[in-house]
């Protein structure tokens, strides 16, 4: 495992959940890797550039692959090669419980990570944080390969593919993932896990900041705009709207879908606002707050100057350098990116296999617009 030097800034990477929209951050990762290789005068996988990589759901697939030393293009190709197969409908009777079987996803996770690779394996070349929800106990679980973490000895022997599959087990899409976890006495306890996105952590950026800086988590890395970088990659966002007059006719299933999506959106927005208050955006890069307002996907969001002013008034210090790369999946924003032929409604669904080429195009356009690693050169 990569040992982080203490005499240089620490670099964090966080990747959101979002199903096949993982192609958006995947394309950003490809360009990030290319630009960092130019800055460092030599080709290296991203695990050599980041000290802690966090991921939720589809972001967990990317995070684990990066930590194993895979190139960003290889992980991008995971979606292109296997996305359609993974999102092939279950037999009709099974769709009452979940839309898709887990077997294709499990097979490809085993193939990519290695069936015998564990969370504590030395083949992981940097620190990772995988977000899941323990449905049996009803709480969020953060799987880490940090030997100093409280639960490392309990989790170190768990197969990596199982942990990632647990993080991707989105209710109604895939069945839960069962994992047997040893307790402190060594007795195995069996739990069912579901997608970490069914929590406040579909965007794991704030949690990875806390994980890195709070000593009780096992790191305790120093804060400061020159000491800590957090690069956060989103999978696109939009407001979940209901046509006027239609809400009264919504049934329990309709409201269930609406509430889950809106709670995830609101949690994502809140975390981004908090990180902007305590984080300093690098120069010459697009602001995530600008993205929120210019895309038309959020109303009444304060601008970055207002957040900074409130932070000063509250006595908040700038604790890190923070950049968020994402895109509003709206007609207005896609037109700005030169993608007027892409339907913003169709690309919002996490299982939109017919939109894989368009999701890749969106990711490439967003990466070209927003990835500016030269502005962060001092960290690398």
mmCIF file of C-alpha atoms in Angstrom:
data_model
loop_
_atom_site.group_PDB
_atom_site.id
_atom_site.type_symbol
_atom_site.label_atom_id
_atom_site.label_comp_id
_atom_site.label_asym_id
_atom_site.label_seq_id
_atom_site.Cartn_x
_atom_site.Cartn_y
_atom_site.Cartn_z
ATOM 1 C CA UNK A 1 0.000 0.000 0.000
ATOM 2 C CA UNK A 2 1.195 3.502 -0.800
ATOM 3 C CA UNK A 3 2.654 5.242 2.263
ATOM 4 C CA UNK A 4 1.840 8.944 2.256
ATOM 5 C CA UNK A 5 4.774 11.280 2.967
ATOM 6 C CA UNK A 6 4.138 13.737 5.779
ATOM 7 C CA UNK A 7 6.161 16.564 4.243
ATOM 8 C CA UNK A 8 3.793 17.368 1.393
ATOM 9 C CA UNK A 9 0.104 18.291 0.954
ATOM 10 C CA UNK A 10 -2.462 15.511 0.967
ATOM 11 C CA UNK A 11 -4.717 14.905 -2.011
ATOM 12 C CA UNK A 12 -8.272 13.562 -1.752
ATOM 13 C CA UNK A 13 -10.563 12.372 -4.540
ATOM 14 C CA UNK A 14 -14.317 11.764 -4.141
ATOM 15 C CA UNK A 15 -16.634 10.267 -6.771
ATOM 16 C CA UNK A 16 -20.458 10.353 -6.635
ATOM 17 C CA UNK A 17 -22.948 7.601 -7.293
ATOM 18 C CA UNK A 18 -25.211 7.612 -10.338
ATOM 19 C CA UNK A 19 -25.304 4.331 -12.250
ATOM 20 C CA UNK A 20 -24.284 4.587 -15.899
ATOM 21 C CA UNK A 21 -23.752 8.313 -15.397
ATOM 22 C CA UNK A 22 -20.470 7.146 -13.876
ATOM 23 C CA UNK A 23 -19.243 7.731 -17.424
ATOM 24 C CA UNK A 24 -19.254 11.467 -16.642
ATOM 25 C CA UNK A 25 -16.653 11.311 -13.849
ATOM 26 C CA UNK A 26 -14.866 8.491 -15.708
ATOM 27 C CA UNK A 27 -14.176 10.828 -18.618
ATOM 28 C CA UNK A 28 -13.006 13.493 -16.163
ATOM 29 C CA UNK A 29 -10.617 10.945 -14.644
ATOM 30 C CA UNK A 30 -9.158 10.167 -18.071
ATOM 31 C CA UNK A 31 -8.277 13.826 -18.636
ATOM 32 C CA UNK A 32 -7.091 14.324 -15.042
ATOM 33 C CA UNK A 33 -4.681 11.419 -15.503
ATOM 34 C CA UNK A 34 -3.445 12.763 -18.832
ATOM 35 C CA UNK A 35 -2.847 16.254 -17.458
ATOM 36 C CA UNK A 36 -1.124 15.012 -14.307
ATOM 37 C CA UNK A 37 1.167 12.824 -16.388
ATOM 38 C CA UNK A 38 2.244 15.914 -18.320
ATOM 39 C CA UNK A 39 2.852 17.826 -15.085
ATOM 40 C CA UNK A 40 4.837 14.966 -13.534
ATOM 41 C CA UNK A 41 6.822 14.142 -16.688
ATOM 42 C CA UNK A 42 5.893 10.507 -16.664
ATOM 43 C CA UNK A 43 2.880 8.186 -16.975
ATOM 44 C CA UNK A 44 1.472 7.065 -13.632
ATOM 45 C CA UNK A 45 -1.904 5.691 -12.549
ATOM 46 C CA UNK A 46 -4.018 8.031 -10.436
ATOM 47 C CA UNK A 47 -3.443 5.941 -7.313
ATOM 48 C CA UNK A 48 0.068 7.448 -7.289
ATOM 49 C CA UNK A 49 -1.356 10.972 -7.263
ATOM 50 C CA UNK A 50 -4.112 10.687 -4.615
ATOM 51 C CA UNK A 51 -3.716 9.658 -0.969
ATOM 52 C CA UNK A 52 -7.375 8.798 -0.290
ATOM 53 C CA UNK A 53 -10.034 7.982 -2.886
ATOM 54 C CA UNK A 54 -13.691 7.768 -1.856
ATOM 55 C CA UNK A 55 -16.619 6.452 -3.846
ATOM 56 C CA UNK A 56 -20.303 5.713 -3.498
ATOM 57 C CA UNK A 57 -22.168 3.248 -5.727
ATOM 58 C CA UNK A 58 -20.854 3.706 -9.286
ATOM 59 C CA UNK A 59 -18.201 5.941 -7.707
ATOM 60 C CA UNK A 60 -17.109 2.953 -5.611
ATOM 61 C CA UNK A 61 -16.473 0.969 -8.797
ATOM 62 C CA UNK A 62 -14.185 3.741 -10.018
ATOM 63 C CA UNK A 63 -12.518 4.336 -6.639
ATOM 64 C CA UNK A 64 -11.635 0.682 -6.084
ATOM 65 C CA UNK A 65 -10.323 0.287 -9.626
ATOM 66 C CA UNK A 66 -8.149 3.378 -9.305
ATOM 67 C CA UNK A 67 -6.775 2.181 -5.962
ATOM 68 C CA UNK A 68 -5.718 -1.079 -7.612
ATOM 69 C CA UNK A 69 -3.666 0.865 -10.127
ATOM 70 C CA UNK A 70 -6.000 0.620 -13.118
ATOM 71 C CA UNK A 71 -5.803 3.398 -15.666
ATOM 72 C CA UNK A 72 -8.738 5.771 -15.934
ATOM 73 C CA UNK A 73 -9.377 4.704 -19.536
ATOM 74 C CA UNK A 74 -9.682 1.065 -18.440
ATOM 75 C CA UNK A 75 -12.387 2.018 -15.949
ATOM 76 C CA UNK A 76 -14.173 4.191 -18.499
ATOM 77 C CA UNK A 77 -14.211 1.173 -20.788
ATOM 78 C CA UNK A 78 -15.818 -0.921 -18.020
ATOM 79 C CA UNK A 79 -19.036 1.036 -18.622
ATOM 80 C CA UNK A 80 -18.712 0.895 -22.414
ATOM 81 C CA UNK A 81 -18.085 -2.853 -22.485
ATOM 82 C CA UNK A 82 -20.345 -4.131 -19.730
ATOM 83 C CA UNK A 83 -22.958 -1.435 -19.046
ATOM 84 C CA UNK A 84 -25.616 -2.923 -21.297
ATOM 85 C CA UNK A 85 -25.101 -6.438 -19.940
ATOM 86 C CA UNK A 86 -25.221 -5.282 -16.296
ATOM 87 C CA UNK A 87 -28.472 -3.435 -16.909
ATOM 88 C CA UNK A 88 -30.314 -6.271 -18.653
ATOM 89 C CA UNK A 89 -33.726 -6.836 -17.081
ATOM 90 C CA UNK A 90 -34.427 -9.715 -14.711
ATOM 91 C CA UNK A 91 -37.037 -12.292 -15.625
ATOM 92 C CA UNK A 92 -40.473 -10.778 -15.286
ATOM 93 C CA UNK A 93 -41.489 -12.470 -11.982
ATOM 94 C CA UNK A 94 -38.281 -11.237 -10.289
ATOM 95 C CA UNK A 95 -38.904 -7.609 -11.248
ATOM 96 C CA UNK A 96 -41.358 -7.353 -8.379
ATOM 97 C CA UNK A 97 -38.257 -7.240 -6.111
ATOM 98 C CA UNK A 98 -35.534 -5.803 -8.368
ATOM 99 C CA UNK A 99 -35.169 -4.818 -12.013
ATOM 100 C CA UNK A 100 -31.767 -6.355 -12.666
ATOM 101 C CA UNK A 101 -29.959 -9.534 -11.595
ATOM 102 C CA UNK A 102 -26.718 -9.063 -9.704
ATOM 103 C CA UNK A 103 -24.805 -11.900 -11.429
ATOM 104 C CA UNK A 104 -23.429 -9.907 -14.429
ATOM 105 C CA UNK A 105 -22.191 -7.074 -12.202
ATOM 106 C CA UNK A 106 -20.668 -9.525 -9.718
ATOM 107 C CA UNK A 107 -18.881 -11.417 -12.501
ATOM 108 C CA UNK A 108 -17.280 -8.300 -13.930
ATOM 109 C CA UNK A 109 -16.310 -6.921 -10.513
ATOM 110 C CA UNK A 110 -14.561 -10.215 -9.743
ATOM 111 C CA UNK A 111 -12.817 -10.157 -13.113
ATOM 112 C CA UNK A 112 -11.610 -6.568 -12.712
ATOM 113 C CA UNK A 113 -10.591 -6.623 -9.031
ATOM 114 C CA UNK A 114 -9.711 -10.292 -8.638
ATOM 115 C CA UNK A 115 -11.976 -12.644 -6.692
ATOM 116 C CA UNK A 116 -9.392 -13.122 -3.918
ATOM 117 C CA UNK A 117 -8.533 -9.436 -3.466
ATOM 118 C CA UNK A 118 -9.590 -8.258 -0.002
ATOM 119 C CA UNK A 119 -10.163 -4.822 1.468
ATOM 120 C CA UNK A 120 -6.892 -5.160 3.353
ATOM 121 C CA UNK A 121 -4.902 -6.462 0.398
ATOM 122 C CA UNK A 122 -1.483 -5.016 -0.398
ATOM 123 C CA UNK A 123 -2.540 -4.839 -4.029
ATOM 124 C CA UNK A 124 -4.455 -1.688 -3.117
ATOM 125 C CA UNK A 125 -1.905 1.013 -3.782
ATOM 126 C CA UNK A 126 -3.592 3.874 -1.953
ATOM 127 C CA UNK A 127 -6.232 4.479 0.718
ATOM 128 C CA UNK A 128 -9.897 4.042 -0.198
ATOM 129 C CA UNK A 129 -13.247 4.753 1.410
ATOM 130 C CA UNK A 130 -16.332 2.884 0.146
ATOM 131 C CA UNK A 131 -19.768 4.098 1.271
ATOM 132 C CA UNK A 132 -22.533 1.555 1.926
ATOM 133 C CA UNK A 133 -25.757 1.294 3.904
ATOM 134 C CA UNK A 134 -26.146 -1.593 6.350
ATOM 135 C CA UNK A 135 -29.866 -2.313 5.908
ATOM 136 C CA UNK A 136 -29.847 -4.904 8.705
ATOM 137 C CA UNK A 137 -28.667 -2.410 11.318
ATOM 138 C CA UNK A 138 -30.079 0.678 9.603
ATOM 139 C CA UNK A 139 -26.895 2.746 9.516
ATOM 140 C CA UNK A 140 -24.231 3.940 7.106
ATOM 141 C CA UNK A 141 -20.999 1.953 6.863
ATOM 142 C CA UNK A 142 -17.738 3.390 5.567
ATOM 143 C CA UNK A 143 -15.373 0.617 4.511
ATOM 144 C CA UNK A 144 -11.733 1.682 4.693
ATOM 145 C CA UNK A 145 -8.389 -0.037 4.137
ATOM 146 C CA UNK A 146 -6.670 2.246 6.656
ATOM 147 C CA UNK A 147 -4.899 -0.042 9.203
ATOM 148 C CA UNK A 148 -5.373 2.651 11.845
ATOM 149 C CA UNK A 149 -9.157 2.745 11.471
ATOM 150 C CA UNK A 150 -11.355 1.352 14.254
ATOM 151 C CA UNK A 151 -12.857 -1.497 12.196
ATOM 152 C CA UNK A 152 -9.948 -2.414 9.923
ATOM 153 C CA UNK A 153 -9.309 -5.758 11.624
ATOM 154 C CA UNK A 154 -12.992 -6.663 11.213
ATOM 155 C CA UNK A 155 -13.179 -5.680 7.552
ATOM 156 C CA UNK A 156 -9.683 -6.355 6.181
ATOM 157 C CA UNK A 157 -10.493 -9.902 5.051
ATOM 158 C CA UNK A 158 -13.686 -9.000 3.181
ATOM 159 C CA UNK A 159 -13.567 -9.497 -0.590
ATOM 160 C CA UNK A 160 -13.195 -6.124 -2.292
ATOM 161 C CA UNK A 161 -15.723 -7.031 -4.970
ATOM 162 C CA UNK A 162 -18.357 -7.718 -2.282
ATOM 163 C CA UNK A 163 -17.793 -4.349 -0.627
ATOM 164 C CA UNK A 164 -18.134 -2.550 -3.955
ATOM 165 C CA UNK A 165 -21.188 -4.621 -4.913
ATOM 166 C CA UNK A 166 -22.759 -3.656 -1.590
ATOM 167 C CA UNK A 167 -22.227 0.011 -2.390
ATOM 168 C CA UNK A 168 -23.949 -0.439 -5.779
ATOM 169 C CA UNK A 169 -26.982 -2.406 -4.534
ATOM 170 C CA UNK A 170 -29.521 0.298 -5.352
ATOM 171 C CA UNK A 171 -32.992 -0.684 -4.083
ATOM 172 C CA UNK A 172 -35.448 -1.591 -6.878
ATOM 173 C CA UNK A 173 -32.484 -1.923 -9.282
ATOM 174 C CA UNK A 174 -30.321 -4.667 -7.722
ATOM 175 C CA UNK A 175 -30.841 -7.088 -4.813
ATOM 176 C CA UNK A 176 -29.013 -6.379 -1.527
ATOM 177 C CA UNK A 177 -25.530 -7.773 -1.003
ATOM 178 C CA UNK A 178 -25.080 -10.185 1.913
ATOM 179 C CA UNK A 179 -21.714 -9.965 3.692
ATOM 180 C CA UNK A 180 -20.536 -11.876 6.756
ATOM 181 C CA UNK A 181 -18.456 -9.523 8.901
ATOM 182 C CA UNK A 182 -16.521 -10.778 11.945
ATOM 183 C CA UNK A 183 -17.156 -8.910 15.186
ATOM 184 C CA UNK A 184 -14.425 -8.110 17.719
ATOM 185 C CA UNK A 185 -14.556 -11.671 19.077
ATOM 186 C CA UNK A 186 -14.146 -13.144 15.603
ATOM 187 C CA UNK A 187 -17.741 -14.365 15.339
ATOM 188 C CA UNK A 188 -19.189 -13.651 11.923
ATOM 189 C CA UNK A 189 -22.336 -11.558 11.747
ATOM 190 C CA UNK A 190 -24.364 -11.630 8.544
ATOM 191 C CA UNK A 191 -25.739 -8.340 7.240
ATOM 192 C CA UNK A 192 -27.553 -7.166 4.135
ATOM 193 C CA UNK A 193 -26.131 -4.067 2.502
ATOM 194 C CA UNK A 194 -27.703 -1.648 0.022
ATOM 195 C CA UNK A 195 -26.468 1.242 -2.074
ATOM 196 C CA UNK A 196 -24.531 3.865 -0.137
ATOM 197 C CA UNK A 197 -26.370 6.466 -2.201
ATOM 198 C CA UNK A 198 -29.518 5.824 -0.132
ATOM 199 C CA UNK A 199 -28.065 8.129 2.511
ATOM 200 C CA UNK A 200 -26.567 11.600 2.822
ATOM 201 C CA UNK A 201 -23.429 10.321 1.118
ATOM 202 C CA UNK A 202 -24.236 9.722 -2.528
ATOM 203 C CA UNK A 203 -21.714 12.532 -2.804
ATOM 204 C CA UNK A 204 -18.975 11.317 -0.421
ATOM 205 C CA UNK A 205 -16.905 14.527 -0.540
ATOM 206 C CA UNK A 206 -17.736 15.901 2.915
ATOM 207 C CA UNK A 207 -17.293 12.494 4.532
ATOM 208 C CA UNK A 208 -13.885 11.952 2.946
ATOM 209 C CA UNK A 209 -12.807 15.377 4.250
ATOM 210 C CA UNK A 210 -13.933 14.395 7.761
ATOM 211 C CA UNK A 211 -12.326 10.975 7.417
ATOM 212 C CA UNK A 212 -9.007 12.528 6.437
ATOM 213 C CA UNK A 213 -8.856 15.216 9.114
ATOM 214 C CA UNK A 214 -10.518 13.839 12.267
ATOM 215 C CA UNK A 215 -7.849 11.973 14.222
ATOM 216 C CA UNK A 216 -10.287 9.369 15.535
ATOM 217 C CA UNK A 217 -10.762 8.070 11.984
ATOM 218 C CA UNK A 218 -7.070 7.167 11.871
ATOM 219 C CA UNK A 219 -5.548 9.838 9.633
ATOM 220 C CA UNK A 220 -5.592 13.268 11.285
ATOM 221 C CA UNK A 221 -4.051 15.007 8.272
ATOM 222 C CA UNK A 222 -3.513 18.770 8.654
ATOM 223 C CA UNK A 223 -5.976 21.241 7.150
ATOM 224 C CA UNK A 224 -5.291 24.431 5.207
ATOM 225 C CA UNK A 225 -5.618 25.624 1.621
ATOM 226 C CA UNK A 226 -1.995 24.634 0.971
ATOM 227 C CA UNK A 227 -2.152 21.415 2.993
ATOM 228 C CA UNK A 228 -5.243 19.629 1.689
ATOM 229 C CA UNK A 229 -6.807 19.265 -1.757
ATOM 230 C CA UNK A 230 -10.227 17.735 -2.365
ATOM 231 C CA UNK A 231 -11.281 17.043 -5.945
ATOM 232 C CA UNK A 232 -14.946 16.014 -6.114
ATOM 233 C CA UNK A 233 -16.449 14.447 -9.251
ATOM 234 C CA UNK A 234 -20.213 14.417 -9.811
ATOM 235 C CA UNK A 235 -22.424 12.378 -12.119
ATOM 236 C CA UNK A 236 -24.697 15.243 -13.133
ATOM 237 C CA UNK A 237 -27.753 16.655 -11.400
ATOM 238 C CA UNK A 238 -31.183 18.110 -12.028
ATOM 239 C CA UNK A 239 -34.230 19.189 -10.087
ATOM 240 C CA UNK A 240 -36.900 16.498 -9.774
ATOM 241 C CA UNK A 241 -40.020 18.290 -10.950
ATOM 242 C CA UNK A 242 -43.704 17.341 -10.979
ATOM 243 C CA UNK A 243 -45.966 18.872 -13.595
ATOM 244 C CA UNK A 244 -48.538 21.217 -12.075
ATOM 245 C CA UNK A 245 -51.676 19.325 -11.093
ATOM 246 C CA UNK A 246 -50.019 15.901 -11.227
ATOM 247 C CA UNK A 247 -48.792 15.619 -7.618
ATOM 248 C CA UNK A 248 -52.309 14.956 -6.295
ATOM 249 C CA UNK A 249 -52.449 11.775 -8.360
ATOM 250 C CA UNK A 250 -49.148 10.350 -7.144
ATOM 251 C CA UNK A 251 -49.320 6.914 -5.507
ATOM 252 C CA UNK A 252 -46.994 5.415 -2.902
ATOM 253 C CA UNK A 253 -44.549 4.137 -5.533
ATOM 254 C CA UNK A 254 -44.415 7.511 -7.276
ATOM 255 C CA UNK A 255 -43.746 9.351 -4.014
ATOM 256 C CA UNK A 256 -41.163 6.774 -2.969
ATOM 257 C CA UNK A 257 -39.145 7.401 -6.123
ATOM 258 C CA UNK A 258 -39.556 11.153 -5.812
ATOM 259 C CA UNK A 259 -38.517 11.321 -2.160
ATOM 260 C CA UNK A 260 -35.369 9.217 -2.645
ATOM 261 C CA UNK A 261 -34.182 11.293 -5.602
ATOM 262 C CA UNK A 262 -34.953 14.636 -3.989
ATOM 263 C CA UNK A 263 -33.358 13.705 -0.672
ATOM 264 C CA UNK A 264 -30.193 12.699 -2.535
ATOM 265 C CA UNK A 265 -30.246 15.972 -4.487
ATOM 266 C CA UNK A 266 -30.767 18.052 -1.350
ATOM 267 C CA UNK A 267 -28.008 16.250 0.567
ATOM 268 C CA UNK A 268 -25.659 16.728 -2.384
ATOM 269 C CA UNK A 269 -26.449 20.430 -2.559
ATOM 270 C CA UNK A 270 -26.019 20.923 1.183
ATOM 271 C CA UNK A 271 -22.637 19.190 1.230
ATOM 272 C CA UNK A 272 -21.437 21.270 -1.696
ATOM 273 C CA UNK A 273 -22.529 24.477 0.037
ATOM 274 C CA UNK A 274 -20.699 23.505 3.236
ATOM 275 C CA UNK A 275 -17.517 22.616 1.372
ATOM 276 C CA UNK A 276 -17.609 25.915 -0.482
ATOM 277 C CA UNK A 277 -17.867 27.713 2.852
ATOM 278 C CA UNK A 278 -14.796 26.009 4.292
ATOM 279 C CA UNK A 279 -12.920 25.415 1.040
ATOM 280 C CA UNK A 280 -11.120 27.702 -1.373
ATOM 281 C CA UNK A 281 -11.687 27.216 -5.078
ATOM 282 C CA UNK A 282 -8.535 27.162 -7.187
ATOM 283 C CA UNK A 283 -8.258 30.018 -9.709
ATOM 284 C CA UNK A 284 -9.269 29.733 -13.374
ATOM 285 C CA UNK A 285 -11.586 26.776 -12.816
ATOM 286 C CA UNK A 286 -15.356 26.747 -13.084
ATOM 287 C CA UNK A 287 -17.209 27.099 -9.794
ATOM 288 C CA UNK A 288 -19.678 24.401 -8.810
ATOM 289 C CA UNK A 289 -21.962 27.166 -7.559
ATOM 290 C CA UNK A 290 -21.820 28.722 -11.011
ATOM 291 C CA UNK A 291 -22.757 25.327 -12.442
ATOM 292 C CA UNK A 292 -25.784 25.110 -10.158
ATOM 293 C CA UNK A 293 -27.130 28.507 -11.134
ATOM 294 C CA UNK A 294 -26.205 28.682 -14.829
ATOM 295 C CA UNK A 295 -27.624 25.242 -15.595
ATOM 296 C CA UNK A 296 -31.056 26.204 -14.316
ATOM 297 C CA UNK A 297 -31.074 23.076 -12.144
ATOM 298 C CA UNK A 298 -31.247 24.932 -8.825
ATOM 299 C CA UNK A 299 -33.083 28.055 -7.750
ATOM 300 C CA UNK A 300 -32.214 30.437 -4.934
ATOM 301 C CA UNK A 301 -28.691 29.073 -4.463
ATOM 302 C CA UNK A 302 -26.331 31.707 -3.011
ATOM 303 C CA UNK A 303 -23.323 32.610 -5.122
ATOM 304 C CA UNK A 304 -19.774 31.864 -4.060
ATOM 305 C CA UNK A 305 -19.108 35.396 -2.770
ATOM 306 C CA UNK A 306 -22.157 35.154 -0.510
ATOM 307 C CA UNK A 307 -21.002 31.815 0.870
ATOM 308 C CA UNK A 308 -17.553 33.203 1.565
ATOM 309 C CA UNK A 309 -19.043 36.225 3.327
ATOM 310 C CA UNK A 310 -21.297 34.055 5.502
ATOM 311 C CA UNK A 311 -18.347 31.822 6.294
ATOM 312 C CA UNK A 312 -16.307 34.817 7.439
ATOM 313 C CA UNK A 313 -19.202 36.095 9.539
ATOM 314 C CA UNK A 314 -19.506 32.684 11.194
ATOM 315 C CA UNK A 315 -15.786 32.574 11.835
ATOM 316 C CA UNK A 316 -15.207 29.729 9.382
ATOM 317 C CA UNK A 317 -11.652 29.288 8.151
ATOM 318 C CA UNK A 318 -10.658 27.997 4.738
ATOM 319 C CA UNK A 319 -9.628 24.467 5.617
ATOM 320 C CA UNK A 320 -8.845 23.057 2.189
ATOM 321 C CA UNK A 321 -8.641 23.703 -1.518
ATOM 322 C CA UNK A 322 -11.838 22.344 -3.043
ATOM 323 C CA UNK A 323 -12.921 21.814 -6.625
ATOM 324 C CA UNK A 324 -16.183 20.236 -7.720
ATOM 325 C CA UNK A 325 -16.531 18.956 -11.298
ATOM 326 C CA UNK A 326 -20.087 18.212 -12.371
ATOM 327 C CA UNK A 327 -22.835 19.306 -14.756
ATOM 328 C CA UNK A 328 -26.506 20.225 -14.704
ATOM 329 C CA UNK A 329 -28.421 17.802 -16.908
ATOM 330 C CA UNK A 330 -30.736 20.427 -18.349
ATOM 331 C CA UNK A 331 -31.594 21.541 -21.881
ATOM 332 C CA UNK A 332 -29.939 24.882 -21.263
ATOM 333 C CA UNK A 333 -26.673 23.393 -20.031
ATOM 334 C CA UNK A 334 -26.359 20.675 -22.677
ATOM 335 C CA UNK A 335 -26.883 23.325 -25.357
ATOM 336 C CA UNK A 336 -24.022 25.323 -23.851
ATOM 337 C CA UNK A 337 -21.807 22.252 -24.178
ATOM 338 C CA UNK A 338 -22.737 21.833 -27.842
ATOM 339 C CA UNK A 339 -24.899 18.791 -27.159
ATOM 340 C CA UNK A 340 -28.226 20.048 -28.454
ATOM 341 C CA UNK A 341 -29.069 16.597 -29.857
ATOM 342 C CA UNK A 342 -28.905 14.960 -26.387
ATOM 343 C CA UNK A 343 -32.203 14.595 -24.512
ATOM 344 C CA UNK A 344 -31.582 15.772 -20.896
ATOM 345 C CA UNK A 345 -34.497 13.707 -19.572
ATOM 346 C CA UNK A 346 -33.227 10.432 -21.030
ATOM 347 C CA UNK A 347 -29.672 10.776 -19.692
ATOM 348 C CA UNK A 348 -30.891 11.328 -16.123
ATOM 349 C CA UNK A 349 -31.832 7.692 -15.562
ATOM 350 C CA UNK A 350 -29.090 5.588 -13.969
ATOM 351 C CA UNK A 351 -29.966 2.571 -16.146
ATOM 352 C CA UNK A 352 -30.265 4.370 -19.495
ATOM 353 C CA UNK A 353 -28.272 1.859 -21.558
ATOM 354 C CA UNK A 354 -29.425 3.459 -24.805
ATOM 355 C CA UNK A 355 -27.765 6.689 -23.659
ATOM 356 C CA UNK A 356 -24.283 5.274 -22.999
ATOM 357 C CA UNK A 357 -22.730 7.051 -26.021
ATOM 358 C CA UNK A 358 -24.379 10.332 -25.008
ATOM 359 C CA UNK A 359 -23.258 10.001 -21.390
ATOM 360 C CA UNK A 360 -19.726 9.522 -22.642
ATOM 361 C CA UNK A 361 -20.052 12.634 -24.816
ATOM 362 C CA UNK A 362 -21.329 14.639 -21.850
ATOM 363 C CA UNK A 363 -18.443 13.423 -19.720
ATOM 364 C CA UNK A 364 -15.883 14.340 -22.371
ATOM 365 C CA UNK A 365 -17.389 17.820 -22.821
ATOM 366 C CA UNK A 366 -17.489 18.474 -19.073
ATOM 367 C CA UNK A 367 -13.904 17.247 -18.670
ATOM 368 C CA UNK A 368 -12.668 19.492 -21.472
ATOM 369 C CA UNK A 369 -14.422 22.467 -19.895
ATOM 370 C CA UNK A 370 -13.612 21.943 -16.218
ATOM 371 C CA UNK A 371 -10.467 19.820 -15.748
ATOM 372 C CA UNK A 372 -7.549 22.227 -15.185
ATOM 373 C CA UNK A 373 -4.890 20.349 -13.238
ATOM 374 C CA UNK A 374 -2.282 23.023 -13.967
ATOM 375 C CA UNK A 375 -4.230 25.248 -11.554
ATOM 376 C CA UNK A 376 -3.529 22.627 -8.854
ATOM 377 C CA UNK A 377 0.072 21.973 -9.807
ATOM 378 C CA UNK A 378 1.419 22.990 -6.377
ATOM 379 C CA UNK A 379 -0.271 19.937 -4.856
ATOM 380 C CA UNK A 380 1.397 17.500 -7.236
#
